[in-house]
CSV table of C-alpha atoms and ligand atoms in Angstrom, one decimal:
chain,number,residue,atom,x,y,z
A,69,MET,CA,-48.7,-23.9,11.7
A,70,THR,CA,-47.7,-26.0,14.4
A,71,THR,CA,-44.7,-27.4,13.6
A,72,ILE,CA,-41.4,-25.6,12.4
A,73,ASP,CA,-41.8,-24.7,8.3
A,74,LEU,CA,-39.7,-26.8,6.3
A,75,THR,CA,-40.8,-25.5,2.5
A,76,VAL,CA,-38.0,-25.1,0.7
A,77,GLN,CA,-36.9,-21.9,-1.1
A,78,LYS,CA,-35.2,-22.9,-3.7
A,79,ASP,CA,-33.3,-18.9,-4.7
A,80,ARG,CA,-33.2,-17.8,-1.2
A,81,ARG,CA,-31.2,-21.3,-0.3
A,82,ALA,CA,-29.1,-20.7,-3.0
A,83,ARG,CA,-28.0,-17.0,-1.7
A,84,ALA,CA,-27.9,-19.2,1.2
A,85,ILE,CA,-25.4,-21.9,0.6
A,86,GLN,CA,-23.1,-18.6,-1.1
A,87,ARG,CA,-22.0,-17.5,1.5
A,88,ALA,CA,-21.3,-20.8,3.7
A,89,ARG,CA,-19.5,-21.7,0.7
A,90,GLU,CA,-17.4,-17.0,0.8
A,91,ARG,CA,-17.4,-17.9,4.8
A,92,LYS,CA,-16.9,-21.2,5.2
A,93,ILE,CA,-18.9,-22.1,7.2
A,94,ILE,CA,-20.5,-26.1,7.9
A,95,ILE,CA,-23.6,-27.0,10.2
A,96,PRO,CA,-23.8,-29.3,12.4
A,97,THR,CA,-26.7,-31.5,12.8
A,98,TYR,CA,-28.8,-32.1,15.9
A,99,ALA,CA,-27.5,-35.7,15.6
A,100,GLN,CA,-23.8,-34.2,16.5
A,101,MET,CA,-25.0,-31.5,19.2
A,102,LYS,CA,-26.3,-34.4,21.1
A,103,ASP,CA,-23.5,-37.2,20.1
A,104,PRO,CA,-20.0,-35.4,19.8
A,105,SER,CA,-18.2,-38.1,18.3
A,106,LYS,CA,-20.2,-38.3,15.1
A,107,ILE,CA,-18.4,-35.2,14.8
A,108,PRO,CA,-15.9,-35.3,11.5
A,109,ALA,CA,-11.6,-35.6,13.1
A,110,LYS,CA,-10.5,-32.6,10.5
A,111,ILE,CA,-13.3,-30.8,12.4
A,112,LYS,CA,-11.9,-32.1,15.4
A,113,ALA,CA,-9.0,-30.1,15.2
A,114,GLU,CA,-9.9,-27.7,13.4
A,115,LEU,CA,-11.6,-26.9,17.1
A,116,ALA,CA,-7.9,-27.4,18.9
A,117,LYS,CA,-7.2,-24.0,18.1
A,118,VAL,CA,-10.1,-22.6,18.8
A,119,GLY,CA,-11.2,-20.5,21.8
A,120,LEU,CA,-14.8,-21.2,23.8
A,121,TRP,CA,-16.2,-18.0,22.9
A,122,ASP,CA,-14.5,-17.0,19.6
A,123,VAL,CA,-17.1,-16.0,16.4
A,124,ASP,CA,-15.5,-18.2,14.7
A,125,PRO,CA,-17.6,-21.3,12.0
A,126,ARG,CA,-15.6,-23.8,14.0
A,127,ASN,CA,-17.6,-23.1,17.3
A,128,LEU,CA,-20.9,-23.7,15.3
A,129,PHE,CA,-20.2,-27.5,16.1
A,130,ARG,CA,-19.0,-25.9,19.9
A,131,ILE,CA,-23.1,-26.0,20.8
A,132,THR,CA,-23.0,-29.5,23.4
A,133,TRP,CA,-23.3,-29.7,26.9
A,134,ARG,CA,-20.4,-32.0,26.7
A,135,ASN,CA,-18.2,-29.1,26.1
A,136,GLN,CA,-14.7,-30.1,27.9
A,137,PRO,CA,-14.5,-27.4,30.6
A,138,VAL,CA,-11.9,-25.3,29.7
A,139,ALA,CA,-11.7,-22.0,27.7
A,140,SER,CA,-8.9,-22.7,24.3
A,141,GLY,CA,-8.6,-25.4,22.5
A,142,GLY,CA,-11.0,-28.4,24.0
A,143,THR,CA,-13.1,-31.3,22.5
A,144,PHE,CA,-15.9,-33.3,23.2
A,145,GLY,CA,-16.1,-35.6,27.2
A,146,GLY,CA,-18.8,-36.3,28.7
A,147,VAL,CA,-21.7,-34.2,29.4
A,148,ASN,CA,-20.5,-31.3,32.1
A,149,TYR,CA,-22.5,-31.3,35.1
A,150,LEU,CA,-22.8,-31.3,38.6
A,151,GLU,CA,-24.1,-32.6,41.4
A,152,LEU,CA,-24.9,-31.0,45.2
A,153,PRO,CA,-24.4,-33.0,48.4
A,154,SER,CA,-27.2,-32.7,51.3
A,155,SER,CA,-24.4,-30.8,53.7
A,156,LEU,CA,-25.1,-27.7,51.1
A,157,THR,CA,-29.1,-28.7,50.0
A,158,GLY,CA,-30.0,-30.7,53.8
A,159,VAL,CA,-32.8,-33.0,51.8
A,160,PRO,CA,-31.6,-36.3,51.7
A,161,ALA,CA,-32.2,-36.5,47.6
A,162,ARG,CA,-29.9,-36.1,45.2
A,163,ILE,CA,-30.0,-33.0,43.2
A,164,ILE,CA,-27.9,-32.6,40.0
A,165,ALA,CA,-27.9,-30.1,37.2
A,166,LEU,CA,-26.4,-29.7,33.8
A,167,VAL,CA,-23.9,-26.7,33.1
A,168,GLY,CA,-24.8,-24.2,31.2
A,169,LYS,CA,-21.3,-22.3,31.7
A,170,TRP,CA,-19.1,-24.4,28.4
A,171,PHE,CA,-21.5,-23.3,25.8
A,172,PRO,CA,-19.8,-21.0,23.1
A,173,THR,CA,-21.5,-17.4,25.6
A,174,GLY,CA,-21.3,-18.8,29.1
A,175,ALA,CA,-24.9,-20.2,28.5
A,176,HIS,CA,-27.6,-22.8,26.5
A,177,LYS,CA,-29.3,-20.9,25.0
A,178,VAL,CA,-26.8,-20.1,21.9
A,179,GLY,CA,-28.6,-24.2,21.1
A,180,ALA,CA,-31.9,-22.9,20.8
A,181,ALA,CA,-31.4,-20.0,19.0
A,182,PHE,CA,-29.5,-21.4,15.9
A,183,SER,CA,-32.8,-24.4,15.9
A,184,CYS,CA,-34.7,-21.4,15.6
A,185,LEU,CA,-32.5,-19.9,12.7
A,186,VAL,CA,-30.7,-22.9,10.9
A,187,PRO,CA,-33.8,-25.1,10.1
A,188,ARG,CA,-34.8,-21.2,7.5
A,189,LEU,CA,-31.7,-21.2,7.3
A,190,VAL,CA,-31.0,-23.9,4.5
A,191,THR,CA,-34.9,-24.4,3.3
A,192,GLY,CA,-33.9,-20.7,2.0
A,193,GLN,CA,-36.9,-18.8,4.6
A,194,PHE,CA,-34.5,-16.6,6.1
A,195,ASP,CA,-32.1,-15.0,3.1
A,196,PRO,CA,-28.5,-14.1,4.8
A,197,THR,CA,-28.3,-12.3,2.1
A,198,THR,CA,-30.5,-9.0,2.8
A,199,GLN,CA,-32.4,-9.9,6.1
A,200,LYS,CA,-31.2,-9.3,9.3
A,201,ALA,CA,-32.1,-11.7,11.9
A,202,VAL,CA,-33.5,-10.3,15.6
A,203,TRP,CA,-33.6,-11.4,18.9
A,204,PRO,CA,-36.4,-10.5,20.9
A,205,SER,CA,-35.1,-12.2,24.4
A,206,THR,CA,-34.5,-11.5,28.7
A,207,GLY,CA,-31.2,-12.0,28.6
A,208,ASN,CA,-29.3,-15.3,26.7
A,209,TYR,CA,-31.0,-15.9,23.1
A,210,CYS,CA,-30.0,-12.4,22.5
A,211,ARG,CA,-26.5,-12.7,23.1
A,212,GLY,CA,-26.5,-16.8,21.6
A,213,GLY,CA,-28.7,-15.6,18.4
A,214,ALA,CA,-26.9,-12.3,18.3
A,215,TYR,CA,-23.5,-15.2,18.8
A,216,ASP,CA,-24.8,-17.6,16.1
A,217,SER,CA,-25.9,-15.2,13.0
A,218,ALA,CA,-22.1,-14.4,13.2
A,219,LEU,CA,-20.9,-17.3,12.6
A,220,LEU,CA,-23.4,-17.7,10.4
A,221,GLY,CA,-23.1,-14.8,8.7
A,222,CYS,CA,-25.7,-12.5,8.7
A,223,GLU,CA,-27.0,-9.8,10.7
A,224,SER,CA,-28.5,-9.9,13.4
A,225,ILE,CA,-30.9,-7.0,15.6
A,226,ALA,CA,-30.6,-8.5,19.5
A,227,ILE,CA,-33.6,-6.9,21.9
A,228,LEU,CA,-33.4,-7.4,25.3
A,229,PRO,CA,-34.8,-5.0,29.1
A,230,GLU,CA,-32.6,-2.5,30.2
A,231,GLY,CA,-32.1,-3.8,32.6
A,232,MET,CA,-30.5,-6.7,32.4
A,233,SER,CA,-26.7,-7.1,33.6
A,234,LYS,CA,-23.9,-4.8,32.8
A,235,GLU,CA,-21.8,-8.0,31.4
A,236,ARG,CA,-25.0,-8.6,29.0
A,237,PHE,CA,-24.5,-5.4,27.3
A,238,GLU,CA,-20.8,-5.2,27.4
A,239,TRP,CA,-20.7,-8.5,25.2
A,240,LEU,CA,-23.2,-8.1,22.7
A,241,ALA,CA,-22.4,-4.5,21.5
A,242,LYS,CA,-18.7,-6.6,20.4
A,243,ILE,CA,-20.9,-9.4,18.9
A,244,ALA,CA,-24.7,-7.8,17.1
A,245,GLY,CA,-24.9,-5.4,14.7
A,246,GLU,CA,-27.7,-3.8,16.9
A,247,THR,CA,-28.4,-4.0,20.4
A,248,ILE,CA,-32.1,-2.6,21.2
A,249,LYS,CA,-32.9,-1.6,24.7
A,250,THR,CA,-36.9,-2.5,26.4
A,251,PRO,CA,-38.5,-0.3,28.8
A,252,GLY,CA,-38.4,-2.0,32.0
A,253,SER,CA,-36.7,-5.3,34.1
A,254,GLU,CA,-36.3,-8.7,33.2
A,255,SER,CA,-40.2,-9.7,33.4
A,256,ASN,CA,-42.0,-6.6,31.1
A,257,VAL,CA,-41.9,-9.2,28.4
A,258,LYS,CA,-45.0,-7.2,26.9
A,259,GLU,CA,-42.4,-4.4,25.6
A,260,ILE,CA,-40.1,-7.0,23.7
A,261,PHE,CA,-43.2,-7.7,22.0
A,262,ASP,CA,-44.2,-4.0,20.8
A,263,LYS,CA,-40.7,-3.7,19.8
A,264,CYS,CA,-41.2,-6.6,17.7
A,265,LYS,CA,-44.2,-5.2,16.2
A,266,GLU,CA,-42.7,-1.9,15.4
A,267,LEU,CA,-39.8,-3.3,13.4
A,268,ARG,CA,-42.1,-5.5,11.6
A,269,THR,CA,-44.3,-2.4,10.1
A,270,SER,CA,-40.1,-0.9,10.5
A,271,GLY,CA,-39.7,-2.4,6.1
A,272,GLN,CA,-36.6,-3.1,6.6
A,273,ASP,CA,-36.2,-6.8,5.5
A,274,LEU,CA,-36.0,-8.7,9.3
A,275,MET,CA,-37.2,-11.9,10.3
A,276,ILE,CA,-37.8,-12.7,14.1
A,277,PHE,CA,-36.8,-15.4,15.5
A,278,ASN,CA,-39.4,-14.8,18.9
A,279,GLN,CA,-38.0,-17.3,21.5
A,280,PHE,CA,-41.3,-17.8,23.1
A,281,ASP,CA,-43.2,-19.0,19.9
A,282,GLU,CA,-40.7,-20.4,18.3
A,283,PHE,CA,-40.9,-24.0,18.1
A,284,GLY,CA,-36.7,-24.8,16.9
A,285,ASN,CA,-36.3,-23.8,20.7
A,286,TYR,CA,-38.4,-26.7,21.9
A,287,LEU,CA,-37.3,-28.9,19.8
A,288,TRP,CA,-33.2,-27.7,20.8
A,289,HIS,CA,-33.4,-28.4,24.1
A,290,TYR,CA,-36.4,-31.4,23.7
A,291,GLU,CA,-33.8,-33.4,21.1
A,292,VAL,CA,-30.6,-32.3,23.0
A,293,THR,CA,-30.9,-31.2,26.6
A,294,GLY,CA,-32.9,-34.2,27.1
A,295,HIS,CA,-30.8,-36.4,25.9
A,296,ALA,CA,-27.6,-34.5,27.7
A,297,MET,CA,-30.4,-35.5,31.2
A,298,GLU,CA,-30.9,-38.9,29.8
A,299,ASP,CA,-26.7,-39.9,29.7
A,300,VAL,CA,-26.1,-37.9,33.2
A,301,LEU,CA,-29.0,-40.2,34.4
A,302,LYS,CA,-27.5,-43.1,32.6
A,303,GLN,CA,-23.5,-42.1,34.2
A,304,THR,CA,-25.3,-41.4,37.5
A,305,MET,CA,-28.0,-43.7,38.3
A,306,GLY,CA,-27.1,-46.9,40.9
A,307,LYS,CA,-28.8,-50.2,41.6
A,308,ASN,CA,-31.4,-47.9,43.7
A,309,SER,CA,-31.9,-45.1,42.3
A,310,ARG,CA,-34.5,-42.8,40.7
A,311,TYR,CA,-34.7,-40.7,39.1
A,312,ARG,CA,-38.6,-38.6,40.2
A,313,GLY,CA,-38.3,-36.1,37.9
A,314,MET,CA,-37.0,-32.4,36.0
A,315,ALA,CA,-37.8,-28.3,37.4
A,316,SER,CA,-37.3,-26.1,35.7
A,317,ALA,CA,-37.5,-22.2,35.2
A,318,THR,CA,-39.9,-21.2,32.0
A,319,GLY,CA,-38.4,-18.2,31.1
A,320,SER,CA,-39.3,-19.1,27.0
A,321,ALA,CA,-40.6,-22.4,28.5
A,322,GLY,CA,-37.0,-24.3,26.3
A,323,THR,CA,-35.3,-25.8,28.7
A,324,ILE,CA,-38.7,-27.2,30.5
A,325,ALA,CA,-39.2,-29.5,27.0
A,326,SER,CA,-36.3,-31.3,28.1
A,327,GLY,CA,-38.6,-33.0,30.7
A,328,ASP,CA,-40.9,-34.2,28.1
A,329,TYR,CA,-38.5,-36.4,26.5
A,330,LEU,CA,-37.8,-37.4,30.2
A,331,LYS,CA,-40.8,-38.2,31.1
A,332,GLN,CA,-41.3,-40.5,28.0
A,333,LEU,CA,-38.2,-42.5,29.2
A,334,PHE,CA,-39.8,-42.5,32.3
A,335,PRO,CA,-43.6,-41.6,32.7
A,336,ASP,CA,-43.9,-41.3,37.0
A,337,SER,CA,-41.6,-39.0,36.4
A,338,LYS,CA,-42.6,-35.2,37.3
A,339,ILE,CA,-42.1,-32.2,35.5
A,340,VAL,CA,-41.6,-28.3,37.8
A,341,ALA,CA,-42.0,-25.8,36.3
A,342,SER,CA,-40.6,-23.0,38.5
A,343,GLU,CA,-40.7,-18.7,38.7
A,344,ALA,CA,-40.2,-15.8,40.9
A,345,LEU,CA,-42.6,-15.5,43.2
A,346,GLN,CA,-42.3,-11.7,43.2
A,347,CYS,CA,-43.8,-12.6,39.7
A,348,PRO,CA,-46.0,-15.9,39.9
A,349,THR,CA,-47.5,-15.2,36.8
A,350,LEU,CA,-48.3,-19.3,37.2
A,351,LEU,CA,-48.6,-20.0,40.4
A,352,GLU,CA,-52.3,-17.2,41.2
A,353,ASN,CA,-52.3,-15.1,37.5
A,354,GLY,CA,-49.2,-12.4,39.2
A,355,PHE,CA,-47.1,-9.9,38.6
A,356,GLY,CA,-44.1,-7.7,38.9
A,357,ALA,CA,-40.9,-6.9,38.8
A,358,HIS,CA,-38.1,-9.1,39.9
A,359,ARG,CA,-34.5,-9.9,39.7
A,360,ILE,CA,-33.8,-13.7,38.5
A,361,GLU,CA,-32.9,-13.0,35.2
A,362,GLY,CA,-33.1,-14.3,32.1
A,363,ILE,CA,-36.9,-16.2,33.7
A,364,GLY,CA,-39.2,-13.3,32.5
A,365,ASP,CA,-42.6,-13.8,33.0
A,366,LYS,CA,-46.4,-11.8,33.0
A,367,HIS,CA,-47.3,-14.5,30.4
A,368,VAL,CA,-47.3,-17.7,29.9
A,369,PRO,CA,-44.7,-19.1,26.6
A,370,TRP,CA,-46.4,-20.3,23.5
A,371,ILE,CA,-44.6,-23.1,23.3
A,372,HIS,CA,-44.7,-24.4,26.5
A,373,ASN,CA,-46.1,-27.6,26.7
A,374,THR,CA,-48.2,-26.6,29.5
A,375,LYS,CA,-50.9,-30.8,29.8
A,376,ASN,CA,-48.0,-31.9,30.5
A,377,THR,CA,-46.7,-29.9,33.9
A,378,ASP,CA,-46.6,-31.6,37.1
A,379,MET,CA,-46.1,-28.0,39.6
A,380,VAL,CA,-45.8,-25.1,39.9
A,381,VAL,CA,-43.0,-23.8,42.4
A,382,ALA,CA,-42.0,-19.5,43.1
A,383,ILE,CA,-39.0,-18.3,44.4
A,384,ASP,CA,-38.2,-15.4,46.5
A,385,ASP,CA,-35.7,-14.0,44.2
A,386,GLN,CA,-34.2,-11.9,48.0
A,387,ALA,CA,-33.4,-16.0,48.7
A,388,VAL,CA,-31.4,-16.3,45.0
A,389,VAL,CA,-29.9,-13.0,45.6
A,390,ASN,CA,-28.2,-14.2,49.1
A,391,LEU,CA,-27.5,-17.3,48.3
A,392,SER,CA,-25.5,-16.5,45.0
A,393,ARG,CA,-23.4,-14.6,48.1
A,394,LEU,CA,-22.9,-16.8,50.0
A,395,PHE,CA,-22.3,-19.1,47.4
A,396,ASN,CA,-19.5,-16.9,45.7
A,397,GLU,CA,-18.9,-14.4,48.6
A,398,GLU,CA,-14.9,-15.7,50.5
A,399,THR,CA,-16.2,-15.6,54.0
A,400,GLY,CA,-19.5,-17.1,52.2
A,401,ARG,CA,-17.4,-20.2,50.9
A,402,ALA,CA,-16.0,-20.7,54.1
A,403,TYR,CA,-19.3,-20.7,56.4
A,404,LEU,CA,-20.3,-23.4,53.1
A,405,VAL,CA,-17.0,-26.3,53.9
A,406,GLU,CA,-17.2,-25.3,57.9
A,407,LYS,CA,-20.9,-26.3,57.9
A,408,GLY,CA,-19.4,-29.9,56.4
A,409,VAL,CA,-19.9,-28.8,52.1
A,410,PRO,CA,-16.6,-30.6,50.3
A,411,GLU,CA,-14.5,-28.1,49.3
A,412,ALA,CA,-15.0,-29.1,46.5
A,413,VAL,CA,-18.2,-28.8,45.3
A,414,VAL,CA,-18.0,-24.5,47.3
A,415,ASN,CA,-15.5,-24.1,44.9
A,416,GLN,CA,-18.4,-24.5,41.6
A,417,LEU,CA,-19.8,-22.6,43.8
A,418,ASP,CA,-20.1,-19.4,40.1
A,419,LEU,CA,-20.9,-22.6,38.0
A,420,LEU,CA,-24.6,-20.8,39.0
A,421,GLY,CA,-25.9,-18.1,37.6
A,422,PHE,CA,-29.1,-16.3,39.6
A,423,SER,CA,-31.1,-18.9,37.5
A,424,GLY,CA,-29.3,-21.6,38.0
A,425,VAL,CA,-30.1,-20.6,42.4
A,426,SER,CA,-33.6,-20.4,41.9
A,427,ASN,CA,-34.1,-24.3,40.2
A,428,VAL,CA,-31.7,-25.2,42.7
A,429,LEU,CA,-34.4,-24.3,45.0
A,430,SER,CA,-37.2,-26.0,42.8
A,431,CYS,CA,-35.6,-28.9,42.9
A,432,ILE,CA,-35.4,-28.8,46.6
A,433,LYS,CA,-39.2,-27.5,47.0
A,434,ALA,CA,-39.9,-30.7,45.5
A,435,ALA,CA,-37.4,-33.1,46.9
A,436,LYS,CA,-39.5,-31.7,50.1
A,437,TYR,CA,-43.0,-31.7,49.0
A,438,TYR,CA,-43.1,-35.9,47.3
A,439,GLU,CA,-41.0,-36.8,50.7
A,440,MET,CA,-37.8,-38.1,48.2
A,441,ASP,CA,-35.0,-40.6,49.5
A,442,GLU,CA,-31.5,-40.8,49.3
A,443,ASN,CA,-32.9,-42.4,46.5
A,444,ASP,CA,-34.1,-40.5,44.5
A,445,ILE,CA,-32.7,-37.9,42.0
A,446,MET,CA,-34.0,-34.4,40.8
A,447,LEU,CA,-32.8,-32.9,37.4
A,448,THR,CA,-32.4,-29.2,36.7
A,449,VAL,CA,-29.6,-26.7,34.0
A,450,LEU,CA,-28.1,-24.4,35.4
A,451,THR,CA,-28.3,-21.6,32.7
A,452,ASP,CA,-25.5,-19.9,33.0
A,453,SER,CA,-23.1,-18.9,35.5
A,454,MET,CA,-21.5,-15.9,37.7
A,455,GLU,CA,-19.0,-14.4,35.0
A,456,LEU,CA,-22.2,-12.6,34.2
A,457,TYR,CA,-23.6,-11.3,37.3
A,458,ARG,CA,-20.3,-10.3,39.1
A,459,SER,CA,-21.1,-6.5,38.6
A,460,ARG,CA,-24.5,-7.9,40.6
A,461,ILE,CA,-22.7,-8.6,43.7
A,462,HIS,CA,-20.9,-5.6,43.6
A,463,GLU,CA,-23.5,-4.4,43.3
A,464,LEU,CA,-25.0,-5.8,46.4
A,465,ASN,CA,-21.5,-5.3,48.6
A,466,ARG,CA,-22.0,-1.3,47.4
A,467,GLU,CA,-25.7,-1.6,48.8
A,468,PHE,CA,-25.6,-3.3,51.7
A,469,GLY,CA,-22.1,-3.6,52.5
A,470,GLN,CA,-19.6,-6.1,52.9
A,471,TYR,CA,-20.9,-9.8,53.3
A,472,THR,CA,-20.0,-10.8,56.9
A,473,GLU,CA,-20.0,-14.4,58.3
A,474,LYS,CA,-23.3,-13.5,60.5
A,475,ASP,CA,-24.5,-13.1,56.6
A,476,ALA,CA,-23.6,-16.5,55.7
A,477,ALA,CA,-25.4,-17.9,58.0
A,478,ALA,CA,-27.9,-16.2,58.4
A,479,ASP,CA,-28.8,-17.5,55.0
A,480,PHE,CA,-28.3,-21.0,55.5
A,481,ALA,CA,-30.5,-20.8,57.6
A,482,ARG,CA,-33.2,-19.0,56.6
A,483,TYR,CA,-32.4,-20.1,52.4
A,484,LEU,CA,-31.0,-23.1,51.9
A,485,ARG,CA,-32.2,-24.9,55.2
A,486,GLY,CA,-34.9,-23.1,55.9
A,487,GLU,CA,-36.5,-23.5,51.8
A,488,SER,CA,-40.0,-24.0,52.1
A,489,THR,CA,-42.8,-25.7,50.5
A,490,ASP,CA,-44.8,-22.7,50.3
A,491,ASN,CA,-45.8,-21.1,47.3
A,492,LEU,CA,-46.0,-24.3,45.4
A,493,LEU,CA,-48.7,-25.5,44.0
A,494,GLU,CA,-49.2,-29.5,42.5
A,495,LEU,CA,-51.3,-29.0,39.5
A,496,ARG,CA,-54.7,-30.9,38.8
A,497,TYR,CA,-56.2,-31.1,34.9
A,498,THR,CA,-58.0,-28.3,36.1
A,499,ASP,CA,-54.6,-26.1,37.1
A,500,ARG,CA,-52.7,-27.0,34.3
A,501,ARG,CA,-55.7,-26.2,31.8
A,502,ARG,CA,-56.0,-22.3,34.0
A,503,VAL,CA,-52.5,-21.8,33.0
A,504,HIS,CA,-52.5,-23.0,29.2
A,505,ASN,CA,-56.6,-20.4,29.2
A,506,LEU,CA,-53.3,-18.2,30.7
A,507,LYS,CA,-51.7,-17.8,26.9
A,508,TYR,CA,-55.2,-16.8,25.6
A,509,TYR,CA,-54.6,-12.6,27.1
A,510,THR,CA,-50.8,-12.6,25.3
A,511,TRP,CA,-50.9,-15.1,22.5
A,512,VAL,CA,-54.1,-15.2,20.6
A,513,GLU,CA,-55.8,-12.0,21.2
A,514,GLN,CA,-51.6,-9.8,20.9
A,515,GLN,CA,-49.2,-12.0,18.8
A,516,ASP,CA,-52.3,-13.1,15.8
A,517,LYS,CA,-52.0,-16.8,17.4
A,518,THR,CA,-55.2,-18.0,16.1
A,519,TYR,CA,-58.0,-20.0,18.2
A,520,ASP,CA,-58.0,-22.8,16.5
A,521,GLU,CA,-54.3,-23.4,17.4
A,522,ILE,CA,-54.6,-22.4,20.7
A,523,GLN,CA,-57.6,-26.0,21.4
A,524,ARG,CA,-55.6,-27.7,19.4
A,525,GLN,CA,-52.3,-27.3,21.7
A,526,TRP,CA,-54.7,-28.7,24.9
A,527,TYR,CA,-57.0,-30.9,22.7
A,528,GLU,CA,-54.8,-32.2,20.1
A,529,PRO,CA,-53.1,-35.5,20.6
A,530,ASN,CA,-49.8,-34.7,18.7
A,531,TYR,CA,-49.4,-32.0,18.4
A,532,TRP,CA,-46.5,-31.7,20.8
A,533,THR,CA,-45.1,-34.8,19.2
A,534,ASP,CA,-45.4,-33.6,16.1
A,535,VAL,CA,-42.8,-30.8,16.4
A,536,GLN,CA,-40.7,-33.3,18.6
A,537,LYS,CA,-40.1,-35.7,15.1
A,538,GLN,CA,-39.1,-33.2,13.2
A,539,ALA,CA,-35.0,-33.1,14.4
A,540,ASP,CA,-34.4,-35.8,12.1
A,541,GLU,CA,-35.8,-33.4,9.1
A,542,ILE,CA,-34.0,-31.2,9.7
A,543,ASP,CA,-30.9,-33.2,9.9
A,544,GLU,CA,-31.6,-34.1,6.4
A,545,LEU,CA,-31.6,-30.8,4.6
A,546,ILE,CA,-28.7,-29.9,7.4
A,547,ALA,CA,-26.1,-32.2,5.6
A,548,GLU,CA,-28.1,-32.3,1.7
A,549,PHE,CA,-27.3,-28.1,2.8
A,550,ASN,CA,-23.2,-28.6,4.0
A,551,LYS,CA,-22.8,-30.7,0.6
A,552,GLU,CA,-24.0,-28.1,-1.5
A,553,VAL,CA,-21.3,-26.2,0.1
A,554,GLY,CA,-18.5,-28.7,-0.3
A,555,LEU,CA,-16.1,-27.9,2.3
A,556,LEU,CA,-16.8,-31.4,4.3
B,845,LIG,C1,-30.1,-16.9,32.4
B,845,LIG,C2,-30.8,-17.9,32.0
B,845,LIG,N1,-32.3,-18.7,33.0
B,845,LIG,C3,-33.3,-19.2,33.1
B,845,LIG,C4,-33.6,-18.8,30.8
B,845,LIG,C5,-35.2,-20.0,30.7
B,845,LIG,O1,-34.5,-20.5,30.5
B,845,LIG,P1,-36.6,-21.2,28.9
B,845,LIG,O2,-35.8,-19.6,28.0
B,845,LIG,O3,-35.2,-22.4,28.5
B,845,LIG,O4,-37.2,-21.3,29.8
B,845,LIG,C6,-33.0,-18.1,29.9
B,845,LIG,C7,-33.9,-17.6,29.2
B,845,LIG,O5,-33.0,-17.5,28.6
B,845,LIG,C8,-32.1,-17.4,30.8
B,845,LIG,O6,-31.4,-16.3,30.2
């Protein structure tokens, strides 16, 4: 099965509708997530009394890039984004990043999780009255999944590596029915898959929503993140501007699907996939542990459209960790202002979580490699913010001592001005196929995907476009479901 299965199971669907009625659940459509002006006024009025992170079913309507950036009572405006000036990035190209902090849960993966669960719920494939939703992830996706489950009246199990930040576990303890810690760090994805296998054979009635192979993840980013990026371009492009490409880490390769959307609008644009230098799987079939939380690796996600990827860059996790200190310590911020970075930008640098810093560095590398000038625009996303990593900053202070002006000068020179085009590969046809072929060992050998499908991913022209077309069909199912629930 390539596309998202939309087969309806009547009895289970009836039970899901009953559950939604009891819990007063109304489900947003993709069209509304892309354009919240389509959300009924009644729901907007209800949101005025709801906090951004509250476990309230109305917050399903806040699964959009367009939330007003406030903690409570906000409605909708333009897409949240931050443009990083040359005084910071050191390149003349414009680097513009979508901001994930203003999603409920503080990270955009709440949308990807929604897009995996909702098609199963509105078709009746997932029965919230008997089944648990299992969310294997490297961090934010399982937080998003646990949160969406709570809002949609479903029980959940979150799975993530034990080495992830303390903030994630503390929050999950309050939201998820159960949290399972798997051995190792960030890039130990195989251990997560092993745990899923164990659960599958445990006799419990569960459904596993694996972000690494769920096309709902791909579709949400293609459709919702892609359109949000298009809107940002409409807002920011001048007469001479050129959109040159987007860069994204490929944790589950969901976010990078927005590049597929933009490439259809701008066929000359580039898609840059990034990963940690300490775990250079895409670059050189490598492996290792790293500290860029959320971006996994040691395998190629099943939903990564590698045929459309133009470049791979690997980012040193030391650069990410040190720049996070530069961006968040008072001494670091004062140094940046002294170097001419506008204070208004400096004060917002906590919008960049670790993978956000890594994404911006990926844009800088691509901008340098392609010799971009001030008319060129690179896009990326800030999946989450520093709010999820405060404990890491304290740990670094304990380990290395207080952050000094000398540290700031060194980090600025080495990791911003000094960011080079090392550890970068522009992909030829055969390089893309080499990355695609790596999927075989994880997915066909170990995870029950078929030889036929891995071939179709590469050779069948409609494989990816068929998924891209599914949002309208799912929206019709959601609308029908809401109608039968009867709350609108
Ligand atoms: C903090 C963080 N950054 C980046 C990513 C990667 O995004 P994607 O999984 O869409 O490739 C994730 C994924 O969960 C994440 O949690």
